[in-house]
Short mmCIF file of C-alpha atoms and ligand atoms in Angstrom, two decimals:
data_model
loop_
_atom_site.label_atom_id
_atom_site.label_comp_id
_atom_site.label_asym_id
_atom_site.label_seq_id
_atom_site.Cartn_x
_atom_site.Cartn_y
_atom_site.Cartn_z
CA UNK P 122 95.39 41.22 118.57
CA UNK P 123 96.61 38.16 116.48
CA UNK P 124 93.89 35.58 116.95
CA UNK P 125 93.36 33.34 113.99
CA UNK P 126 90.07 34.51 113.94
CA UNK P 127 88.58 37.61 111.92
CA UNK P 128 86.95 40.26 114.12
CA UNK P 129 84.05 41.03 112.17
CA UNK P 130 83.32 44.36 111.33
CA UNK P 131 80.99 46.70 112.88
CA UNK P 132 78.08 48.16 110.70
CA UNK P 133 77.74 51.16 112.66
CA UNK P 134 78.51 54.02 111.62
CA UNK P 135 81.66 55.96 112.94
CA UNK P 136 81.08 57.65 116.75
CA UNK P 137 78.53 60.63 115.94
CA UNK P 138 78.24 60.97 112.82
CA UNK P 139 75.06 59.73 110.57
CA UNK P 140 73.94 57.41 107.46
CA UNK P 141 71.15 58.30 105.55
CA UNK P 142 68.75 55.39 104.49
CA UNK P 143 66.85 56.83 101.64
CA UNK P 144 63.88 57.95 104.07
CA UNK P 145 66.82 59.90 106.23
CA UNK P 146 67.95 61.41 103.16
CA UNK P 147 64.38 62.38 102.54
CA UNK P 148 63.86 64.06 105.51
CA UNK P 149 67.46 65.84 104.92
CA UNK P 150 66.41 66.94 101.23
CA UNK P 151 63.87 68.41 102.77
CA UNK P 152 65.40 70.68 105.63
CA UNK P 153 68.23 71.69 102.86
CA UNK P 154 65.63 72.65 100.54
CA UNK P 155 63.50 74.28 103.07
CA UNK P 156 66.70 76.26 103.91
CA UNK P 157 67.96 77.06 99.89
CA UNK P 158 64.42 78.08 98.76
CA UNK P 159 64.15 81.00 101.79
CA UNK P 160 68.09 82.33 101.50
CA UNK P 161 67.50 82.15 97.70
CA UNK P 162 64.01 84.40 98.55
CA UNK P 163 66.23 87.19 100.65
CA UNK P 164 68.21 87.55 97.23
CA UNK P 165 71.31 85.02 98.98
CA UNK P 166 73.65 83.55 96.52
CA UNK P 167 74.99 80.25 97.38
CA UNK P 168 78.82 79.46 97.55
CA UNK P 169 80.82 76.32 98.93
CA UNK P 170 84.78 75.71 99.40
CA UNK P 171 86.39 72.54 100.54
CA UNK P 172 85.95 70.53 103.37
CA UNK P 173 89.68 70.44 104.26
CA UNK P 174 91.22 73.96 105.08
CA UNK P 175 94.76 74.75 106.93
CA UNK P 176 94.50 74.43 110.32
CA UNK P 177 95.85 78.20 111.18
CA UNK P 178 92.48 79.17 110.30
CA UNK P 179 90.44 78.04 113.01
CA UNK P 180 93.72 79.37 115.30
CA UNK P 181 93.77 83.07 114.42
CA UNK P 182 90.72 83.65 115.76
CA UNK P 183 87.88 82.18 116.47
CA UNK P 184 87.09 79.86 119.77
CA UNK P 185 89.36 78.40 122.50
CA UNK P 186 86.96 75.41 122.89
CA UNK P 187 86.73 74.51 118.82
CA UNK P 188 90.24 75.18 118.47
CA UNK P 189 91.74 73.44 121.01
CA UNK P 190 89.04 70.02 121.93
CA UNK P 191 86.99 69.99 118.74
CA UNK P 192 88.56 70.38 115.50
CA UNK P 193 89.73 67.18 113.84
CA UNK P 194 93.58 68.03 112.33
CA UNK P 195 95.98 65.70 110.98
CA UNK P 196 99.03 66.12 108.81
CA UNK P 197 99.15 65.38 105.37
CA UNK P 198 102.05 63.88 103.54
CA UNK P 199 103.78 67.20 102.65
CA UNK P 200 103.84 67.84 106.86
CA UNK P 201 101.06 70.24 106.98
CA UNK P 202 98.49 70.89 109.64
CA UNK P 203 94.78 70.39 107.52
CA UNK P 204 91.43 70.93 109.37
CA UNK P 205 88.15 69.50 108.81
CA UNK P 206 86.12 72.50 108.94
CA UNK P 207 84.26 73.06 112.04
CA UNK P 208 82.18 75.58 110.73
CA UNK P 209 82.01 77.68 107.61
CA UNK P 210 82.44 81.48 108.77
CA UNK P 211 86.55 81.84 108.24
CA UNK P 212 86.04 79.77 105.03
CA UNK P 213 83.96 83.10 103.74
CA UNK P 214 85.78 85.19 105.22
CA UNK P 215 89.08 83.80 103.59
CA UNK P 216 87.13 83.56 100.31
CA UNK P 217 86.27 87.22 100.57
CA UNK P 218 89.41 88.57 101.81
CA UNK P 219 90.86 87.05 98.64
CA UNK P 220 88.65 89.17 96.73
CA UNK P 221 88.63 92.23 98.85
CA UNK P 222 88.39 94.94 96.16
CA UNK P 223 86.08 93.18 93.77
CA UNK P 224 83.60 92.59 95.78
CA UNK P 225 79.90 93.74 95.03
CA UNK P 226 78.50 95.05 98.06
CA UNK P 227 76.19 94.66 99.74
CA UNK P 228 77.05 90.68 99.12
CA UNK P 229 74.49 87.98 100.19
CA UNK P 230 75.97 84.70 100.72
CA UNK P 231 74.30 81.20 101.42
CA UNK P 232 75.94 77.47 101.65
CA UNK P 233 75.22 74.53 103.34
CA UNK P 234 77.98 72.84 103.87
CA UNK P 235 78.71 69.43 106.24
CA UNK P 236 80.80 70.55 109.29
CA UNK P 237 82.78 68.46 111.82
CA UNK P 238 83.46 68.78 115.49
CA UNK P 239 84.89 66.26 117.57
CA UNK P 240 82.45 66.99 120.30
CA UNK P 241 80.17 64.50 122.85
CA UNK P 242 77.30 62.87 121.16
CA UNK P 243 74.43 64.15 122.60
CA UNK P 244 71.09 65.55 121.99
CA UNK P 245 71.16 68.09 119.31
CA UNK P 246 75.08 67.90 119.11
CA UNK P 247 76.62 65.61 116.63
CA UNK P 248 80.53 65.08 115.02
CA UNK P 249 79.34 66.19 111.70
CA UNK P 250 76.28 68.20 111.03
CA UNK P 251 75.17 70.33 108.00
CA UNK P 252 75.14 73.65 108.55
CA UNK P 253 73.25 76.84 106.68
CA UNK P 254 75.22 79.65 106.36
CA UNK P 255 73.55 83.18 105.59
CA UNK P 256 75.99 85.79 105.73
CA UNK P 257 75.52 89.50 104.68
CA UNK P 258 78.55 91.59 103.86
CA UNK P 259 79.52 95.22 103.18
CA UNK P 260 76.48 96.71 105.93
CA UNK P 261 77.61 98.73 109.25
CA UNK P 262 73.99 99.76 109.63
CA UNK P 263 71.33 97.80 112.06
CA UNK P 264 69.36 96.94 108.21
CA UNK P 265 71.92 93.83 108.27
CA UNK P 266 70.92 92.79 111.71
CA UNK P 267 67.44 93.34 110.76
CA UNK P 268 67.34 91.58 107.51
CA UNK P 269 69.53 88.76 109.15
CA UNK P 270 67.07 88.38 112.02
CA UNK P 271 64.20 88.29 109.74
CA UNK P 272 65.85 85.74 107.59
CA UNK P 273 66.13 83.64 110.64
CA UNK P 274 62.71 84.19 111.96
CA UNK P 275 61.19 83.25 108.32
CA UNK P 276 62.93 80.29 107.90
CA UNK P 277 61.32 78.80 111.15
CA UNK P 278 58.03 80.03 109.03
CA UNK P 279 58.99 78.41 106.01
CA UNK P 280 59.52 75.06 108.11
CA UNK P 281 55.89 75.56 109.94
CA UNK P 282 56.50 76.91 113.05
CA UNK P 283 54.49 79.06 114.49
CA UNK P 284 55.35 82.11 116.63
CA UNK P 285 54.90 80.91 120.16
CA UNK P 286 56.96 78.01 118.89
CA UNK P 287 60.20 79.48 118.83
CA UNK P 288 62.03 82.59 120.25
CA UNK P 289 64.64 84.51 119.21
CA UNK P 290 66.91 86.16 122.12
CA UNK P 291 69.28 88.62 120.96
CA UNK P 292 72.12 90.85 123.08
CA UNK P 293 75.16 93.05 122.08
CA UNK P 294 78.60 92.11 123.22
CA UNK P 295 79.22 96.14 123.08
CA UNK P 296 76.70 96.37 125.19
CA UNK P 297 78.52 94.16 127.68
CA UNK P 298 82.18 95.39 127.08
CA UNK P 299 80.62 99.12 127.79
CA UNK P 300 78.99 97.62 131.09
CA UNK P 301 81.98 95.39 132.42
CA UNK P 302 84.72 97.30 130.96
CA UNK P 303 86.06 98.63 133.92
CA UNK P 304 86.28 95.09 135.60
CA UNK P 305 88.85 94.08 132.73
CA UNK P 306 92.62 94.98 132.90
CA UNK P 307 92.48 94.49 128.90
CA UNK P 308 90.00 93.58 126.37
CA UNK P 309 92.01 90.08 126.13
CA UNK P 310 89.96 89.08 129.12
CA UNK P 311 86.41 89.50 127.81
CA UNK P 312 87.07 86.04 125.81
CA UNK P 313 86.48 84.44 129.49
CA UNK P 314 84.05 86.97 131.08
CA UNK P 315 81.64 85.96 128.00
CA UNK P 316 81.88 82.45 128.62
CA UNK P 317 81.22 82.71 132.10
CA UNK P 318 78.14 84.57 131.13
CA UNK P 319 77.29 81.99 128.55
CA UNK P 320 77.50 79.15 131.30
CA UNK P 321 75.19 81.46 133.56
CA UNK P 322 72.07 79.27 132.98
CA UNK P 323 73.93 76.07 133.79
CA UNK P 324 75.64 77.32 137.19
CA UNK P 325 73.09 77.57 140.24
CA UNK P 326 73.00 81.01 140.56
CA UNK P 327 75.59 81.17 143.90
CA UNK P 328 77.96 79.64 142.33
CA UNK P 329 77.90 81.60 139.39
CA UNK P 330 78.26 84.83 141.77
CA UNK P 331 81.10 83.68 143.51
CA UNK P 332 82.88 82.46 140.39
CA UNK P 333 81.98 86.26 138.80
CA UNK P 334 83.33 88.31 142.15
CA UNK P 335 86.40 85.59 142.50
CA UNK P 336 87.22 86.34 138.51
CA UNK P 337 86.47 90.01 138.31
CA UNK P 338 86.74 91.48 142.33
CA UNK P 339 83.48 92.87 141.82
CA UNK P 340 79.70 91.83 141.98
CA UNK P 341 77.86 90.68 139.59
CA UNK P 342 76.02 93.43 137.83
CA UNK P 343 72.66 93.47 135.39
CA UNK P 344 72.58 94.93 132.23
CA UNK P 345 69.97 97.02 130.95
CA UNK P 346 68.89 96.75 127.35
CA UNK P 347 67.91 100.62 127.68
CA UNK P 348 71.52 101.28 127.61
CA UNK P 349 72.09 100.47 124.25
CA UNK P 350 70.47 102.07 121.63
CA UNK P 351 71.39 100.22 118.41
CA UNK P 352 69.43 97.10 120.31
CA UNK P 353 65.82 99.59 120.65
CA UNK P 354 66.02 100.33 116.57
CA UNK P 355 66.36 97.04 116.13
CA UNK P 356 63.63 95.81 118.59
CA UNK P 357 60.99 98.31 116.67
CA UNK P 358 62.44 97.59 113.00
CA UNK P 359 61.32 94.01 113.88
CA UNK P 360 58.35 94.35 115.44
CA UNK P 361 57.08 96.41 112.28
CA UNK P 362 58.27 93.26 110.53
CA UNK P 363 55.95 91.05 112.55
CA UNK P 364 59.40 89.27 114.07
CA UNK P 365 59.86 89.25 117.63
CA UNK P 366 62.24 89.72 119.79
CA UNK P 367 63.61 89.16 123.72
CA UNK P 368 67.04 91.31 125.15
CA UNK P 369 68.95 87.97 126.77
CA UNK P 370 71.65 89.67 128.92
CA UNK P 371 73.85 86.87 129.20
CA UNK P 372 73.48 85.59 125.54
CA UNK P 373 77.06 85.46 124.57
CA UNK P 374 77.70 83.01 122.20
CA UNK P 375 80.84 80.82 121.87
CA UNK P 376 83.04 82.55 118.76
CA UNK P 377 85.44 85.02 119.51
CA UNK P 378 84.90 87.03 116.52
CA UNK P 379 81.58 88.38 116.74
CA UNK P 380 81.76 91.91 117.77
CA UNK P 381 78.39 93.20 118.74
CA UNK P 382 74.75 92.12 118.05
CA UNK P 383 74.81 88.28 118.70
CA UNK P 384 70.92 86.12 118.79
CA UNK P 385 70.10 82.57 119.05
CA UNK P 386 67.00 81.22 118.15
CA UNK P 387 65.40 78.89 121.33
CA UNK P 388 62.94 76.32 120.70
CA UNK P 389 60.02 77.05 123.40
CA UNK P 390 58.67 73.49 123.79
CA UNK P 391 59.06 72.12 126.95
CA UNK P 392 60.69 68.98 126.26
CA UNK P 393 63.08 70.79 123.77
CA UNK P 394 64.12 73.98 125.45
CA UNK P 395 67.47 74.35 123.57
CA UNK P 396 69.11 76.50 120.96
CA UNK P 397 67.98 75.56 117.50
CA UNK P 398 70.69 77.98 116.02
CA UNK P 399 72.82 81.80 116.14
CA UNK P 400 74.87 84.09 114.76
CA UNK P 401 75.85 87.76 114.92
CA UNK P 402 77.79 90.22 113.68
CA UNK P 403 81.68 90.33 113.36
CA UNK P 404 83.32 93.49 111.57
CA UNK P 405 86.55 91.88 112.49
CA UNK P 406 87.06 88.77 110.90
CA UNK P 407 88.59 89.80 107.72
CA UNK P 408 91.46 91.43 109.36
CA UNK P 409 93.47 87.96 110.22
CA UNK P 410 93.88 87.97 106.39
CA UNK P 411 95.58 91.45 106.41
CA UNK P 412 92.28 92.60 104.12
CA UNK P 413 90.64 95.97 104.48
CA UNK P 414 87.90 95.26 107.74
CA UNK P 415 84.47 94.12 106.02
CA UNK P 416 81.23 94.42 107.93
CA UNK P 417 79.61 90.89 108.23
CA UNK P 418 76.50 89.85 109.94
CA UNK P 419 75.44 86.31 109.67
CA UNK P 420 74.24 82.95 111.63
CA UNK P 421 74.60 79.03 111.27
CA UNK P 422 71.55 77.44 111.54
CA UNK P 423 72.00 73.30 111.95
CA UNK P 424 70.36 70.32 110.44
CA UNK P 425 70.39 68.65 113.58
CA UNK P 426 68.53 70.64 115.60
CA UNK P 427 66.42 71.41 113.29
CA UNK P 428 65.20 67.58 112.96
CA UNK P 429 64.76 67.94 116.48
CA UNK P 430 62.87 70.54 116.51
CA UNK P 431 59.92 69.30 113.47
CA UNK P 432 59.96 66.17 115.36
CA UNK P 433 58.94 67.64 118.61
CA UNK P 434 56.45 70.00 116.67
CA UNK P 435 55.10 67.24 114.60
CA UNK P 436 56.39 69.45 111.42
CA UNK P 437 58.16 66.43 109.67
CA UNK P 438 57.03 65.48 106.30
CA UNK P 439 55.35 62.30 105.02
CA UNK P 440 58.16 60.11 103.39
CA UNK P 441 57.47 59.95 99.70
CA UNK P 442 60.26 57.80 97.33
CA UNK P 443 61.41 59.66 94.58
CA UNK P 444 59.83 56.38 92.45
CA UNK P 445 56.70 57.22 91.03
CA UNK P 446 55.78 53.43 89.40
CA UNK P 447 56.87 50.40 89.78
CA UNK P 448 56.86 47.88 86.73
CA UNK P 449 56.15 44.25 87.86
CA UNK P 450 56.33 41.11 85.60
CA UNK P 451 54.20 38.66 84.90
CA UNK P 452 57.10 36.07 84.99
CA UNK P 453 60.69 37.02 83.72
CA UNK P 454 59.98 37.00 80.11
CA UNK P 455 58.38 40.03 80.68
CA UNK P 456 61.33 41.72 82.00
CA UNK P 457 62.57 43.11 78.51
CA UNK P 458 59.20 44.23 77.48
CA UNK P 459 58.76 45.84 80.93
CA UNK P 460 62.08 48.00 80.80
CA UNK P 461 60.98 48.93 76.96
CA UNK P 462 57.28 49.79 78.91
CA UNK P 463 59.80 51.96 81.42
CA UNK P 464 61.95 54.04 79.05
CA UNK P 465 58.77 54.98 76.98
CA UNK P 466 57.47 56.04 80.49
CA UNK P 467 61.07 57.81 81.63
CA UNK P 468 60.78 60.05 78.45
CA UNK P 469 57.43 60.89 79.85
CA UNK P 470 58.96 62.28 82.85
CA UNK P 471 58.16 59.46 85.21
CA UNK P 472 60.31 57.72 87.37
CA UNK P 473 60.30 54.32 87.24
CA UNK P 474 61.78 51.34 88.31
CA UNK P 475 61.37 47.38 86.95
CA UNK P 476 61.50 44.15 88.75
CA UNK P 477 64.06 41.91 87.91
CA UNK P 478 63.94 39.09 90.10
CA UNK P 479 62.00 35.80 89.22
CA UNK P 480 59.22 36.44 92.25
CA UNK P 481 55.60 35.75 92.56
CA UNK P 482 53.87 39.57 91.82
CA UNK P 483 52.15 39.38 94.75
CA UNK P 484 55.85 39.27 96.31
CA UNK P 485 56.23 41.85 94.19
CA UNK P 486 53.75 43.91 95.04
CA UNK P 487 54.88 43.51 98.58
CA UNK P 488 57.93 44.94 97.73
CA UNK P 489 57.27 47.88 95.85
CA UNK P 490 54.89 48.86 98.81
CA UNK P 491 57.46 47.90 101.69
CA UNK P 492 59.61 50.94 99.62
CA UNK P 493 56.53 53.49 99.14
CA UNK P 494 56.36 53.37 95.78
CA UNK P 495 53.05 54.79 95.02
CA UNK P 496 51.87 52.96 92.02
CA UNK P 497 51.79 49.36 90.16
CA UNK P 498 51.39 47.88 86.90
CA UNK P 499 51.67 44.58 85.95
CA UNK P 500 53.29 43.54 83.05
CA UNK P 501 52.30 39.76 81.30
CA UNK P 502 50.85 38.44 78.07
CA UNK P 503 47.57 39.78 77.99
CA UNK P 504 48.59 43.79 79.12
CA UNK P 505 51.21 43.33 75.78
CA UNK P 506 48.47 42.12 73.60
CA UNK P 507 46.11 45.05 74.33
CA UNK P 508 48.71 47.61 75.68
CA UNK P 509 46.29 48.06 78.07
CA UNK P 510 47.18 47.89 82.07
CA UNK P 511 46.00 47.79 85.31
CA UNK P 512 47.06 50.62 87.13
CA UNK P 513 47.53 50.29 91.08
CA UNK P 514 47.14 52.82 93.58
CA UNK P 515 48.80 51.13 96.58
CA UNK P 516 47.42 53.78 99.53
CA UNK P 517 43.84 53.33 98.70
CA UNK P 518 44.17 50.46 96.47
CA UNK P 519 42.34 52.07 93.79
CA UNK P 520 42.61 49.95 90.54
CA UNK P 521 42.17 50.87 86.81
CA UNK P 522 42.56 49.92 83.25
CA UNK P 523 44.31 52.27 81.65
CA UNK P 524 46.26 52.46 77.53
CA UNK P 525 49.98 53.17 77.65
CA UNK P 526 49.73 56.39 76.28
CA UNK P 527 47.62 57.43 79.43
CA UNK P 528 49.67 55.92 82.35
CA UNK P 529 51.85 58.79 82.45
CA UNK P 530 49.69 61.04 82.73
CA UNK P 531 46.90 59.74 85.22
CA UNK P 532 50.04 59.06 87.67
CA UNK P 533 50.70 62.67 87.11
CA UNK P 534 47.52 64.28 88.02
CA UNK P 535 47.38 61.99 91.24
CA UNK P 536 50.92 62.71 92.74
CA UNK P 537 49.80 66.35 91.63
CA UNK P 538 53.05 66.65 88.92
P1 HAM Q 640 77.51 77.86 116.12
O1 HAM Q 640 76.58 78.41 117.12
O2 HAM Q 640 78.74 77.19 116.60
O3 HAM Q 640 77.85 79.06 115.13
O4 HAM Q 640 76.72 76.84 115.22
C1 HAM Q 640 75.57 77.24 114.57
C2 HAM Q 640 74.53 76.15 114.67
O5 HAM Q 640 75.03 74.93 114.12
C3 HAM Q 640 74.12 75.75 116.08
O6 HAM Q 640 73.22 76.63 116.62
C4 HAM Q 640 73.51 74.41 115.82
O7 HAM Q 640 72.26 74.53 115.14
C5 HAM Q 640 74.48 73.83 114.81
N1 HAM Q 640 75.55 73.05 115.47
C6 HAM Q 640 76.71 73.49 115.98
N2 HAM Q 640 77.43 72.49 116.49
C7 HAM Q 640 76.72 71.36 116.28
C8 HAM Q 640 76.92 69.98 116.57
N3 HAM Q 640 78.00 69.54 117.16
N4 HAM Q 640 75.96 69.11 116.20
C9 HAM Q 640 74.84 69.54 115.57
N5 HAM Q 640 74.59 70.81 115.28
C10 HAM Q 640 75.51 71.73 115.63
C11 HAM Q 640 78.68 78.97 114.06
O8 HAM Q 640 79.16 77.94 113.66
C12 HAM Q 640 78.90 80.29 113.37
N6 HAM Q 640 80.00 80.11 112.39
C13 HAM Q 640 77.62 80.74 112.72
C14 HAM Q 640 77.73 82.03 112.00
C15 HAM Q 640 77.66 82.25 110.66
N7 HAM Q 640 77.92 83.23 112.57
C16 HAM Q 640 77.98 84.16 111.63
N8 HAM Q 640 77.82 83.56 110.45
#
């Protein structure tokens, strides 16, 4: 409304999504790191595509709920339909189906890419997360479920988790379509018997039987792990692999696509019982593009939850700034023979920053410990006569004279460079 006077502007962030102060982005360097490092040990090569991708992707096939409440669309100025991604899997699918025949297969592919879904803020669910992506192509064998699962279970290693920490449920949509089949008139049904499975553990468990026998004219019926082979080899590949597993028969997972083994990886605290990420394996995909089928086995694993889940395990790591030194002055003369003290220190591989405001240095000093930066020298007259400086250690306070041709290096052995 016209008022004459301004509305200030918020300085929140838009609904669900996140800045990153530089000790957020710390933490986040650190979970995308975490995550590069192990895909880049199972021999995954990384990949990315653009953020913006036609919206008759998401539509051919992949969920009711994403498609139709959580992807954000608009039209561009030529009039067409563009998605925000809401997650990465038909992005390397398209990419591969593009490529069909020149593919080198078996193909390991990683990204980690920032995904958006116009969903309620909540616990563990944002409007744009990051998202890694391991994928394995080219493998109709269990060895891709295997190596998949094993990838997932050593990433929750590589992030210090122990094994009681976490658990890692896994169940075959084959299994279920062989089990339920004959309650379906056509397979274009088992889209909705899965997510009536999947909201199993939300329903009390009466309603959930009535809502089954009222869908399907027929009671609800177990299903049997036993029944399936393909989910026995992979329950004793795994255990030889030290990875555990549990059979979850109503583990269904949202995406169409997937067409048999599906997991999800639960945290087991009590405060945090919640899936901390899935994926499965969908032979299918490839087909919306018209491209020879491609056997694909893969899961998303999201930055989100996995904050959530170091925080409740007391697994996240000590902030450190990327700053190694800090170069106060004396008064602001100094400021010219400080940055000249910097550069000689920058070629030394340090990383150092100078003060430039006219400020007492024990103001100063205040600063540069407010930010975390773990050492301090003061630059003034005398330090430029003898090129000799006290070198602060701002943790323990530790003080010592040291030439300029040895700063570098002590600040090295401490931060263990
Ligand atoms: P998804 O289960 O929809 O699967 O997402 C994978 C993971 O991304 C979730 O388990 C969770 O960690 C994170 N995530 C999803 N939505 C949100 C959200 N709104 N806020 C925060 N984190 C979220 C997929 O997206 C499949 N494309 C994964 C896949 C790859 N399957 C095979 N390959």
């Amino acid at each position: 409304m016209e008022s004459g006077i301004k509305r200030k502007l918020s300085t929140e962030p838009y609904k669900g999504v996140r800045d990153f102060y530089p000790e957020d982005m710390f933490v986040h360097n650190y979970i995308l790191e975490t995550m590069r490092e192990t895909a880049e040990r199972f021999g995954y090569l990384e990949y990315s595509a653009s953020v913006l991708e036609p919206a008759e992707l998401y539509e051919a096939k992949t969920s009711q709920e994403i498609v139709s409440e959580q992807t954000y669309t608009f039209i561009d100025r030529g009039e067409r339909r563009v998605t925000l991604r809401p997650e990465m899997t038909p992005s390397v699918a398209r990419m591969l189906a593009g490529r069909r025949r020149e593919l080198a297969l078996p193909l390991r592919l990683y990204s980690i890419p920032n995904v958006f879904r116009y969903e309620r803020p909540q616990r563990g669910r944002l409007r744009e997360h990051w998202q890694l992506n391991c994928d394995l192509f080219g493998v109709f064998g269990i060895e891709a479920e295997i190596e998949i699962i094993t990838l997932a279970d050593r990433l929750m290693q590589a992030f210090g988790a122990k094994k009681n920490d976490y658990e890692i449920r896994v169940n075959s949509r084959t299994l279920l379509m062989n089990t339920y089949r004959s309650l379906l008139k056509d397979g274009s049904e088992f889209p909705e018997l899965l997510r009536l499975l999947d909201r199993k553990d939300k329903m009390e468990s009466d309603t959930f039987l009535s809502a089954w026998q009222e869908r399907f004219g027929a009671p609800f019926k177990d299903v049997e792990a036993t029944d399936h082979p393909p989910l026995k080899e992979l329950t004793e590949a795994l255990t030889e692999r030290n990875v555990d597993i549990t059979f979850d028969p109503f583990l269904a997972r949202g995406f169409d696509y997937y067409t048999d083994i599906v997991f999800e990886v639960f945290d087991t605290a009590p405060d945090n019982r919640r899936s901390l990420f899935g994926g499965g394996r969908y032979d299918r995909l490839l087909e919306i593009f018209d491209a020879e089928p491609l056997p694909a086995v893969g899961f998303g694993m999201g930055d989100v939850t996995v904050r959530d889940f170091l925080t409740t395990h007391n697994l996240m790591p000590a902030y450190r700034p990327s700053t190694d030194l800090f170069l106060a002055t004396f008064d602001t003369s100094y400021i010219g023979a400080a940055q000249e003290l910097a550069e000689f220190l920058r070629e030394k591989g340090l990383r150092v920053a100078v003060n430039l405001l006219d400020k007492k240095v024990g103001d100063q000093v205040k600063t540069a410990d407010k930010l975390h930066i773990p050492f301090i020298l003061v630059v003034g007259e005398n330090e430029m006569k003898t090129q000799t400086f006290k070198l602060k250690h701002l943790a323990t306070t530790d003080e010592r004279e040291v030439p300029r041709e040895e700063i570098a290096p002590t600040i090295q052995k401490r931060i263990g460079a």
